[in-house]
Coordinates of N, CA and C in Angstrom, one line a residue:
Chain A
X147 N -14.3 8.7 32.4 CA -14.2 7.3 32.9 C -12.8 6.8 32.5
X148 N -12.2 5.8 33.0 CA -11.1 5.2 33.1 C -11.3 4.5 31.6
X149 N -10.5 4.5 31.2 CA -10.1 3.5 29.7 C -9.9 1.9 30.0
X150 N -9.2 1.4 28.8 CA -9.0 0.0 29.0 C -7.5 0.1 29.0
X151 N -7.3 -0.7 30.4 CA -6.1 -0.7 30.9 C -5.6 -2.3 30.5
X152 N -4.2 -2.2 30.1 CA -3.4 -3.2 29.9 C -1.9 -3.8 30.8
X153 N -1.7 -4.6 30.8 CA -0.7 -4.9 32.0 C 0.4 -6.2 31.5
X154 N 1.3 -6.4 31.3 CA 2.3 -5.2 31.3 C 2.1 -4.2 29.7
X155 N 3.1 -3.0 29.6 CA 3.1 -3.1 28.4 C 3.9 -3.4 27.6
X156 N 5.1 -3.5 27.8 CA 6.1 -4.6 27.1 C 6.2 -5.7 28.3
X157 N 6.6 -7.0 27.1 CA 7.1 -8.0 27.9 C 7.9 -8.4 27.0
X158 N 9.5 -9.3 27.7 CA 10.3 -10.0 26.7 C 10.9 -11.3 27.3
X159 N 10.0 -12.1 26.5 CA 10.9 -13.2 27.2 C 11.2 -14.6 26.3
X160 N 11.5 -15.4 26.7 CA 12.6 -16.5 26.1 C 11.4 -17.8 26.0
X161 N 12.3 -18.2 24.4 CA 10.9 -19.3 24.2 C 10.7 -20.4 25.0
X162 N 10.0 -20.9 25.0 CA 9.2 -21.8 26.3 C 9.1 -21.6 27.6
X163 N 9.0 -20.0 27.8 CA 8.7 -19.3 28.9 C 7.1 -19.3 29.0
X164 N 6.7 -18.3 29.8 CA 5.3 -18.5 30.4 C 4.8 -17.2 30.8
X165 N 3.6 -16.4 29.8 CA 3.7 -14.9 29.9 C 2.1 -14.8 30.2
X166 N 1.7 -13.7 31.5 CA 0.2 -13.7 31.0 C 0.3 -12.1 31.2
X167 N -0.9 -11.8 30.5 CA -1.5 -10.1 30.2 C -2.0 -10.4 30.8
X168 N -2.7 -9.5 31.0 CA -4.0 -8.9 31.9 C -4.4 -7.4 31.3
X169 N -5.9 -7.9 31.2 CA -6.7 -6.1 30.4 C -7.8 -6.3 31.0
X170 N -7.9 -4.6 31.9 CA -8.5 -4.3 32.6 C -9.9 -3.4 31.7
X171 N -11.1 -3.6 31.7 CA -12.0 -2.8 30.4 C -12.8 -2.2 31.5
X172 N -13.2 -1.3 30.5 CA -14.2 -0.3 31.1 C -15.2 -0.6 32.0
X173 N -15.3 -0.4 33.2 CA -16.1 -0.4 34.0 C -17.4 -0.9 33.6
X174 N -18.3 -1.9 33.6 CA -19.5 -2.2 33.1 C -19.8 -2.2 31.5
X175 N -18.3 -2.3 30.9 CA -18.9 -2.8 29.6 C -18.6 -4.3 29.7
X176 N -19.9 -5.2 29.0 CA -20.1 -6.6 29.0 C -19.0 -7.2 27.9
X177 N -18.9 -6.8 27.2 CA -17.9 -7.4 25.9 C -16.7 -7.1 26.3
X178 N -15.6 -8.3 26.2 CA -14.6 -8.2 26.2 C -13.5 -8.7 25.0
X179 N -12.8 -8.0 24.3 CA -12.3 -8.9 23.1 C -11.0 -8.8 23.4
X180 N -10.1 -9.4 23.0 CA -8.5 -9.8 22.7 C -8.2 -9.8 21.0
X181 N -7.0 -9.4 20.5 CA -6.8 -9.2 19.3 C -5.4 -8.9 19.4
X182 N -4.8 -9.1 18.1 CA -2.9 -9.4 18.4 C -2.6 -9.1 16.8
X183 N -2.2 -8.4 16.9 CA -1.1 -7.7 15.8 C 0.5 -8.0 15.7
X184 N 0.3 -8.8 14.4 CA 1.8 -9.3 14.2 C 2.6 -8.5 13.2
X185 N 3.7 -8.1 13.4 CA 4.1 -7.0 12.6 C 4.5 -7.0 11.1
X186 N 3.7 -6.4 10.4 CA 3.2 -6.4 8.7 C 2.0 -6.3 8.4
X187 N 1.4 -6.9 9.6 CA -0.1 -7.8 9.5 C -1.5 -7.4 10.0
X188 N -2.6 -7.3 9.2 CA -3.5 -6.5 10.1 C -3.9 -7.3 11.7
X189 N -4.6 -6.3 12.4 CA -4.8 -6.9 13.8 C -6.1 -8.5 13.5
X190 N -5.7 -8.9 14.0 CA -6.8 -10.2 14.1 C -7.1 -10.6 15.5
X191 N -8.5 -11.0 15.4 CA -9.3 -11.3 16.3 C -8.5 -12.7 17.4
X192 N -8.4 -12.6 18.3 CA -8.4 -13.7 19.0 C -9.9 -14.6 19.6
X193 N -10.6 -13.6 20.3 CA -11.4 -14.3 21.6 C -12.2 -13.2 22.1
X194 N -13.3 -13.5 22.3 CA -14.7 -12.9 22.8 C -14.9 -13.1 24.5
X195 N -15.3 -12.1 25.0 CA -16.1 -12.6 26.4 C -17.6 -12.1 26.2
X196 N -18.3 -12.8 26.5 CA -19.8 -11.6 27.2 C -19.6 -11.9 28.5
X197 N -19.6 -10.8 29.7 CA -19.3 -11.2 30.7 C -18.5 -12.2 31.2
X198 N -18.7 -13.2 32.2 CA -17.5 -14.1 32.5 C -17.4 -15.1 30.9
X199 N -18.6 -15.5 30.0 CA -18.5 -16.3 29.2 C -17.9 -16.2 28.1
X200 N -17.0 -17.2 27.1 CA -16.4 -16.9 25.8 C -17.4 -17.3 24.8
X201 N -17.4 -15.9 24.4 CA -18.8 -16.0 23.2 C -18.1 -16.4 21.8
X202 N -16.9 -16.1 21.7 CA -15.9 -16.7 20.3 C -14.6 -16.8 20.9
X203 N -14.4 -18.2 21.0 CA -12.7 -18.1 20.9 C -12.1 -18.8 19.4
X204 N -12.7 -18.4 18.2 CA -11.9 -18.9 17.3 C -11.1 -18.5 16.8
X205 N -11.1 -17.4 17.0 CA -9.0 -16.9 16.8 C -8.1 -17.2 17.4
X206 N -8.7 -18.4 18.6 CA -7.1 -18.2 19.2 C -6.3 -19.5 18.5
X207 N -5.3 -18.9 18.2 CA -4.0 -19.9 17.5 C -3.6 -21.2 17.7
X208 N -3.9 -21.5 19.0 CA -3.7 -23.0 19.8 C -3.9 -23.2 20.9
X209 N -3.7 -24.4 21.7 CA -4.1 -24.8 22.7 C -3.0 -23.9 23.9
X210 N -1.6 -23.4 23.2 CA -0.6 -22.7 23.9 C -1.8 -21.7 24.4
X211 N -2.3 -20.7 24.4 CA -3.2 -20.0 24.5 C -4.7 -20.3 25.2
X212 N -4.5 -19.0 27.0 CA -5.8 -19.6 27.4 C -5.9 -18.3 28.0
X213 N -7.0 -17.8 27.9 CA -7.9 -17.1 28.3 C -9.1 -16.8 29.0
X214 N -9.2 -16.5 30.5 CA -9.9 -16.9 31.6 C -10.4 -14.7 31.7
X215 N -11.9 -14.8 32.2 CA -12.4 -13.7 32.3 C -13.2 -13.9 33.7
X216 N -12.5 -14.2 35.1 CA -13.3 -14.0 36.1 C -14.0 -13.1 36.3
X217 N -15.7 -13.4 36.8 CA -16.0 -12.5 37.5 C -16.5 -11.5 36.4
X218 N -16.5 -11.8 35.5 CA -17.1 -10.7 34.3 C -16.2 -9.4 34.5
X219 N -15.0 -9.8 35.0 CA -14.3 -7.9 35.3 C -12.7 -8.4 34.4
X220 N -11.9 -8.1 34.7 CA -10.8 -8.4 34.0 C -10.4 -9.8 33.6
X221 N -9.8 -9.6 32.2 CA -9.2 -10.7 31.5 C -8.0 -10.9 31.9
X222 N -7.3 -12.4 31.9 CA -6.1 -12.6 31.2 C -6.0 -13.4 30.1
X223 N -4.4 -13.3 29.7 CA -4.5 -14.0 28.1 C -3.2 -14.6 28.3
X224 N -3.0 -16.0 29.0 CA -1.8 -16.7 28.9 C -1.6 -17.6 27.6
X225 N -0.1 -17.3 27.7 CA 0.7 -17.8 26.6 C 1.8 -18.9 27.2
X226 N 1.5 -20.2 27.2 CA 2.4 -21.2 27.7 C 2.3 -22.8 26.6
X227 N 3.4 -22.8 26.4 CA 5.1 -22.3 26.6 C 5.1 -21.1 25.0
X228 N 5.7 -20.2 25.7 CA 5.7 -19.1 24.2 C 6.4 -19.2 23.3
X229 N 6.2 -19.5 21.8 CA 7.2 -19.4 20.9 C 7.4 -18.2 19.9
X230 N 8.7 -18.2 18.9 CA 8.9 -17.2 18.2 C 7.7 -16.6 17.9
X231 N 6.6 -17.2 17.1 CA 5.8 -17.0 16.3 C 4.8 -16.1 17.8
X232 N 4.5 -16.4 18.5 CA 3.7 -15.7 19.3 C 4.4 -14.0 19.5
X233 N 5.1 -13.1 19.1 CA 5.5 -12.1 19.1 C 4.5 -11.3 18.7
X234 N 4.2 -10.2 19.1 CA 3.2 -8.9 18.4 C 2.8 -8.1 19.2
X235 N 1.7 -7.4 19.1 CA 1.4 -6.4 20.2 C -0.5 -7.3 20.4
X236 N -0.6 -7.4 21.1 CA -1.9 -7.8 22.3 C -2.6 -6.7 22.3
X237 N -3.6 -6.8 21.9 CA -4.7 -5.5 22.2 C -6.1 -5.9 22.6
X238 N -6.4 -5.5 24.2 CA -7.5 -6.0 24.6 C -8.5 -4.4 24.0
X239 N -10.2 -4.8 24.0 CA -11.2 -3.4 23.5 C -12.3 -4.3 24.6
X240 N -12.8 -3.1 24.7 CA -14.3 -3.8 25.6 C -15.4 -2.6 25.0
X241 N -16.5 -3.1 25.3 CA -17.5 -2.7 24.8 C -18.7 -2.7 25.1
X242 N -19.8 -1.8 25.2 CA -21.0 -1.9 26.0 C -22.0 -2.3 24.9
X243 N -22.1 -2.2 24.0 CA -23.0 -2.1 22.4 C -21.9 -2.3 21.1
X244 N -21.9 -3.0 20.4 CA -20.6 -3.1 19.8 C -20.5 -2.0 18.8
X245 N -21.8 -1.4 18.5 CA -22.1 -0.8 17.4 C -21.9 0.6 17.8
X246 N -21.4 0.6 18.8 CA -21.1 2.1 19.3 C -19.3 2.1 19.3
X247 N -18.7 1.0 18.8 CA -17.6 1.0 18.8 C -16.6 0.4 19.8
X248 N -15.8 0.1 19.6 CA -14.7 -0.8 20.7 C -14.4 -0.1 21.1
X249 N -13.4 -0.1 22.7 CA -12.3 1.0 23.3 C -11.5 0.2 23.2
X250 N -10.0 0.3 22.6 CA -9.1 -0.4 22.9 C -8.2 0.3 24.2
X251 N -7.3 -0.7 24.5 CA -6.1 -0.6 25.1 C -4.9 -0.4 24.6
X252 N -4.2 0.1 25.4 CA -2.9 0.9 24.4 C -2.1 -0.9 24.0
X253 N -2.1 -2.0 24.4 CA -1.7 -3.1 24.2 C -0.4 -3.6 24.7
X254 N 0.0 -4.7 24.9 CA 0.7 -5.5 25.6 C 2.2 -5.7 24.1
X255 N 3.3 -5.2 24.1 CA 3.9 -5.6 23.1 C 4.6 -7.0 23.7
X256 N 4.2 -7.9 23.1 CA 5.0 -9.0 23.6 C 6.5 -9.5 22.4
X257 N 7.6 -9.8 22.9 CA 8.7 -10.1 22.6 C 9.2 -11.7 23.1
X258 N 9.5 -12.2 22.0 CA 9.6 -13.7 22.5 C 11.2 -14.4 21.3
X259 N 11.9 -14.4 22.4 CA 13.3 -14.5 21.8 C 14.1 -15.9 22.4
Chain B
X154 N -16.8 -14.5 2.3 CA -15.8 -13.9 3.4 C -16.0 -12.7 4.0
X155 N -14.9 -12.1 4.5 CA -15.0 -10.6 4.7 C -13.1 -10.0 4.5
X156 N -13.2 -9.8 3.0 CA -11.9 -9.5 2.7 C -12.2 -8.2 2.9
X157 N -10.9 -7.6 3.1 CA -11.0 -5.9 3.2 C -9.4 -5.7 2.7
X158 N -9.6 -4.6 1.7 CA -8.7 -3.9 0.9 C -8.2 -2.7 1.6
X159 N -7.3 -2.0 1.8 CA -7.0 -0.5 1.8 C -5.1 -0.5 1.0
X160 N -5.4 0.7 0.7 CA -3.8 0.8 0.3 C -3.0 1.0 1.5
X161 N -1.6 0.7 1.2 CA -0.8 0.2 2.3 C -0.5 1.8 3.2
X162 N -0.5 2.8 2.2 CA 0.8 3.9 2.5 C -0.2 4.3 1.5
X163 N 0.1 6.4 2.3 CA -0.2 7.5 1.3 C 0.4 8.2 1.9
X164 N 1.1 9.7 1.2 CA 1.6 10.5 1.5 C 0.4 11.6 1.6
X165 N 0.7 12.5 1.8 CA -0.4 14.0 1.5 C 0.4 15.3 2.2
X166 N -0.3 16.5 2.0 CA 0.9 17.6 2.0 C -0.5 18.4 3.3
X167 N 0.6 19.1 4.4 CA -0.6 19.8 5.6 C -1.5 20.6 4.6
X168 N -2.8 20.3 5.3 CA -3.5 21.6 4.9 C -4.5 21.0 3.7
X169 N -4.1 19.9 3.2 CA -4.9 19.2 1.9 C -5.9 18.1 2.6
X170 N -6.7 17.9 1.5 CA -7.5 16.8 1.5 C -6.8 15.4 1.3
X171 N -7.1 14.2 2.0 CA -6.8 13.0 1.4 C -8.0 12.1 1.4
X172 N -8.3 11.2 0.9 CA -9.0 9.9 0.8 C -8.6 8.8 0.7
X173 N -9.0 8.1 2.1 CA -8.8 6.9 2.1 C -9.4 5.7 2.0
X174 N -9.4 4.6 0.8 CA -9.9 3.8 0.4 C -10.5 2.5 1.2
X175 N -11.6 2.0 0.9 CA -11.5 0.6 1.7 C -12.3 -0.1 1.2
X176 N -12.4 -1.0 0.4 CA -13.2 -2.1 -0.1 C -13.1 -3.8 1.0
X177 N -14.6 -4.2 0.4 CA -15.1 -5.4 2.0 C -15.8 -5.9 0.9
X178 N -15.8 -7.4 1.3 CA -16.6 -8.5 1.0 C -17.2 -9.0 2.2
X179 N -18.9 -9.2 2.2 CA -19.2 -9.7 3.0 C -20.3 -10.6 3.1
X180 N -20.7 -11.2 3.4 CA -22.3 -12.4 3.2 C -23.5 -11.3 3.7
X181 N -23.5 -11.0 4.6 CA -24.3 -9.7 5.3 C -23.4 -8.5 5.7
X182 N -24.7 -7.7 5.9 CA -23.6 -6.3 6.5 C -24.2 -5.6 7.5
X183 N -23.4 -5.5 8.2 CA -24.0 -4.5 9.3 C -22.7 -3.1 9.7
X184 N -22.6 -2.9 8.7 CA -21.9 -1.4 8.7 C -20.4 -1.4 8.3
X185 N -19.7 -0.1 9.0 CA -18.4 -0.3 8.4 C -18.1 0.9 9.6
X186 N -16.6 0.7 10.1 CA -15.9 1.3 10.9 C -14.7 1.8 10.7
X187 N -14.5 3.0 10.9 CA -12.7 3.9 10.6 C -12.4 3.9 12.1
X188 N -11.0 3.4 12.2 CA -10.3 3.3 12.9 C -9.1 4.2 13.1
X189 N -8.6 5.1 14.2 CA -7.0 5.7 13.8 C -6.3 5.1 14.7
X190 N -5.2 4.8 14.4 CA -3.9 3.8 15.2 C -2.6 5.0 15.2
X191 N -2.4 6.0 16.1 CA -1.3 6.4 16.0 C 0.2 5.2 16.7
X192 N 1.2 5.3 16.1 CA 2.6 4.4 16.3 C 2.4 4.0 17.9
X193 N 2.3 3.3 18.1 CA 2.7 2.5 19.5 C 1.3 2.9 20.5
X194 N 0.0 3.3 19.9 CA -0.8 4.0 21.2 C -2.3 2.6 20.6
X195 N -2.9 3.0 21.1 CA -4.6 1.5 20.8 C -5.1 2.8 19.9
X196 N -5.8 1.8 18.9 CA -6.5 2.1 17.6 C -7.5 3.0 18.9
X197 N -8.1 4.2 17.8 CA -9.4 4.8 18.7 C -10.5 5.0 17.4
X198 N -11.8 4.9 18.1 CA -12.7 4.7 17.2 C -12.8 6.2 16.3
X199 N -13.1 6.3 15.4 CA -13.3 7.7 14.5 C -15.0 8.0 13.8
X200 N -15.8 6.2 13.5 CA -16.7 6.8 12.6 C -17.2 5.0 12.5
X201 N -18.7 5.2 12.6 CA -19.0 3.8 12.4 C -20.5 4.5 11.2
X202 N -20.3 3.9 10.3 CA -21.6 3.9 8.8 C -22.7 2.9 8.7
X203 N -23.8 2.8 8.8 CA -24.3 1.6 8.9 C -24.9 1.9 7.7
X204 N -25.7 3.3 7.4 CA -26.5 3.2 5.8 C -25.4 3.9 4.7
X205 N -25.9 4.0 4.0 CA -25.5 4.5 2.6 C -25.0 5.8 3.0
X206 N -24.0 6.6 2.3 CA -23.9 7.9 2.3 C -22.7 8.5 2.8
X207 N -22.7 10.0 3.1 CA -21.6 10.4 3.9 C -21.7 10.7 5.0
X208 N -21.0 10.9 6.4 CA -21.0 11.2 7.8 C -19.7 12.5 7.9
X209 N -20.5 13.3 8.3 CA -18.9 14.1 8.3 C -19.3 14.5 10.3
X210 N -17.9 14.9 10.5 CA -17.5 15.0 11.9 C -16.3 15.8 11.8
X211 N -16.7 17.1 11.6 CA -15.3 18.2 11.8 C -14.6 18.0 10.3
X212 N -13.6 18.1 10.9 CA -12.5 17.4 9.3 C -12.6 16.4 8.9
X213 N -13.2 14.9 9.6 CA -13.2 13.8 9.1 C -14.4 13.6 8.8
X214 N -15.1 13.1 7.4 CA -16.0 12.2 6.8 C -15.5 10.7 6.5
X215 N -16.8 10.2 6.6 CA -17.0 8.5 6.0 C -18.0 8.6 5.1
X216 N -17.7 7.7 4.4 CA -18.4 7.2 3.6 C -19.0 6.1 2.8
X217 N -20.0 5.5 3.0 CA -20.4 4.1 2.7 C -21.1 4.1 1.2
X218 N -20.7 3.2 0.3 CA -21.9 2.4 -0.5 C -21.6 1.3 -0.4
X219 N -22.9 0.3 0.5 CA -23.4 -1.4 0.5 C -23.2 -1.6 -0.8
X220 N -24.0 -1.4 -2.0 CA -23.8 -2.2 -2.9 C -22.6 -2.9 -4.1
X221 N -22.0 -1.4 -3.5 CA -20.5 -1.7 -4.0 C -19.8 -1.8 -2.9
X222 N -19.8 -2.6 -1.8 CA -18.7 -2.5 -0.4 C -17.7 -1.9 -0.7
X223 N -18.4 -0.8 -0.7 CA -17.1 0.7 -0.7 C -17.0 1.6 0.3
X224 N -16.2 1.7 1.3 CA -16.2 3.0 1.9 C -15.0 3.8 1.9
X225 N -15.2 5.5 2.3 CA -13.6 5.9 2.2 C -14.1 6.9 3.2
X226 N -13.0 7.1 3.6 CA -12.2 8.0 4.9 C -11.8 9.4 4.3
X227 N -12.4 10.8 4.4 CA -12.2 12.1 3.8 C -11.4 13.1 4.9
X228 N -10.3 13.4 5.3 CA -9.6 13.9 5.9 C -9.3 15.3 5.0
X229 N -9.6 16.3 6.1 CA -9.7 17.7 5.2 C -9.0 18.3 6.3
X230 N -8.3 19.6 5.5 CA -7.5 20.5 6.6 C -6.1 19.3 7.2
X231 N -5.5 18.9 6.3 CA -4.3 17.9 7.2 C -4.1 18.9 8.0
X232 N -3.3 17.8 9.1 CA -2.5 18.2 10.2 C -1.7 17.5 10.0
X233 N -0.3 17.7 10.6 CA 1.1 16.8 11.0 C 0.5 15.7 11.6
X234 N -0.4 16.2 13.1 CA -0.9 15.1 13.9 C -1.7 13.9 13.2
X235 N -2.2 14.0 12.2 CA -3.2 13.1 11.2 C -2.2 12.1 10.8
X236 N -0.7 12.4 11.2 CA 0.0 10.7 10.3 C -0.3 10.0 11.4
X237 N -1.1 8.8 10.7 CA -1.3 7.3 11.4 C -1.8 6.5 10.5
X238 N -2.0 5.6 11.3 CA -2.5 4.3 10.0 C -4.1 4.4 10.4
X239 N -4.7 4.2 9.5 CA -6.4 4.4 9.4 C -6.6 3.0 8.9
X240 N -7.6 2.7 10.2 CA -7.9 0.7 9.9 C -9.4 1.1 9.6
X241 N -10.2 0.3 8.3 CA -11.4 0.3 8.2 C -12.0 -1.4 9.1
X242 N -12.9 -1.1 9.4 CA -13.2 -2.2 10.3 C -14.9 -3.1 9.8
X243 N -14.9 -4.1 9.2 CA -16.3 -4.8 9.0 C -16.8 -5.2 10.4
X244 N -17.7 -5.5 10.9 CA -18.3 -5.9 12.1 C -19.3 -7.3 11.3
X245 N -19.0 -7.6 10.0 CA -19.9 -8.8 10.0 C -21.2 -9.1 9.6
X246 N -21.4 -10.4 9.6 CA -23.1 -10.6 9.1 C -23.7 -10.7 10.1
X247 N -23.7 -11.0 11.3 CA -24.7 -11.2 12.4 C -24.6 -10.1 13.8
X248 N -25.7 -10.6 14.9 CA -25.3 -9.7 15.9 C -24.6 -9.7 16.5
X249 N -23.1 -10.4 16.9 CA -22.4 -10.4 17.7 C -20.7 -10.7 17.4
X250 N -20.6 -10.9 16.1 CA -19.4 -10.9 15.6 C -18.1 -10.1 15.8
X251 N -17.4 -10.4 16.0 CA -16.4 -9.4 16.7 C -15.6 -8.6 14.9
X252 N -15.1 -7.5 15.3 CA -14.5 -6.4 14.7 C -14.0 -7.6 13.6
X253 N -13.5 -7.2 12.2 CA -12.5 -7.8 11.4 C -12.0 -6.6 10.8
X254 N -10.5 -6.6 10.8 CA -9.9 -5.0 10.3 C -8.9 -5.4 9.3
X255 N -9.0 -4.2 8.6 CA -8.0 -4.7 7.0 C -6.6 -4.0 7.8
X256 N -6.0 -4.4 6.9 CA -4.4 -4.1 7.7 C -3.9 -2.6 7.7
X257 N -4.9 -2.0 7.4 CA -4.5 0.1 7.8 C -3.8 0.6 6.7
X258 N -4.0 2.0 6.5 CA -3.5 2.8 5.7 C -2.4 3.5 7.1
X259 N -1.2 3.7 6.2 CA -0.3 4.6 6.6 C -0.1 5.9 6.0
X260 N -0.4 6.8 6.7 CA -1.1 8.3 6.5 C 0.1 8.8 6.5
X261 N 1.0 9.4 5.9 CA 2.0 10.7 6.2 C 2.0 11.9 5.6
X262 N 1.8 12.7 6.6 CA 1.6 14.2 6.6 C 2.4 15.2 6.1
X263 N 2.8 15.5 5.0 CA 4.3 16.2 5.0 C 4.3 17.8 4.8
X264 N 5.2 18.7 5.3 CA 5.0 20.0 5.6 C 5.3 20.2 3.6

């Protein structure tokens, strides 16, 4: 089966720019998570889907930050207006049972200069 | 909470054993998960514990004790390929809590 695909995988761009991912998850797994790794730092949670719905978004950082899951099939994870502080690597996982483990995505390294 | 410990960095020599630590605080528990992250690629799952004890899988074992939120990661037979960082991962007190991961061990393999 196809993995969890991510889109782009670098991105670099200038603060108060306007960046969105997209992570594509495993065909018919319901769970969809976001998580962002800032460098030193372990990965932390952003945001939950079940299906189209957000079952936790309490990781995400601020209101800069939105995350839309149409259609229960692929996410995006916009960042508007992006600052320094939003730099790291983006890692979408999806999941059918959580207890069987996440799949991640190779992740989005975002660059914000 | 759910604090989670691991040491930052370990060295080890091919061909040896290493163990890798991980201590968790948690209100409830519903297991414990090893993670490997090689440089620039997505963490892939290795080993999820939910009771007490050891799991072995080839060269890698886990290993859980609940009452002391202890588990550790048993790597046997190094390989070169084995440097990465090893995330232990809580999943939490309830059913749907998403992953919480301590910040990884950095594994280096040396000939």
């Amino acid at each position: 089966e196809a993995g969890v695909t991510q889109f782009p995988s670098h991105s670099v761009i200038e603060k108060g720019q306007t960046v969105t991912l997209r992570c594509d998850p495993i065909s018919g797994h319901d769970n969809l998570y976001w998580y962002r790794r800032v460098m030193g730092k372990e990965i932390k949670f952003l945001l939950h889907f079940v299906k189209e719905s957000k079952q936790d978004e309490s990781g995400m950082p601020n209101n800069r930050f939105l995350a839309e899951r149409t259609g229960g099939t692929y996410s995006t994870l916009k960042v508007q207006p992006a600052e320094l502080e939003d730099s790291g690597v983006y890692f979408c996982a999806s999941s059918q049972d959580r207890f069987y483990g996440y799949t991640f995505g190779s992740g989005t390294r975002l660059t914000v200069v | 909470g759910q604090n989670i410990d691991q040491p930052t960095e370990m060295t080890a020599t091919e061909g040896a054993i290493v163990q890798i630590n991980c201590t968790y605080q948690t209100s409830g528990f519903n297991g414990l998960f090893w993670y490997q992250q090689h440089a620039g690629e997505a963490p892939t799952f290795l080993s999820y514990n939910v009771l007490d004890g050891l799991e072995e899988k080839g060269r890698f074992s886990s290993f859980l004790s609940r009452s002391k939120g202890y588990s550790y990661l048993l790597l046997k037979e190094l390989q070169m390929k084995d440097s990465a960082s090893y995330l232990c991962a809580d999943p939490g007190n309830s059913g749907n809590t998403p992953l919480v991961f301590g910040k990884g061990t950095r594994l280096s393999v040396i000939a």
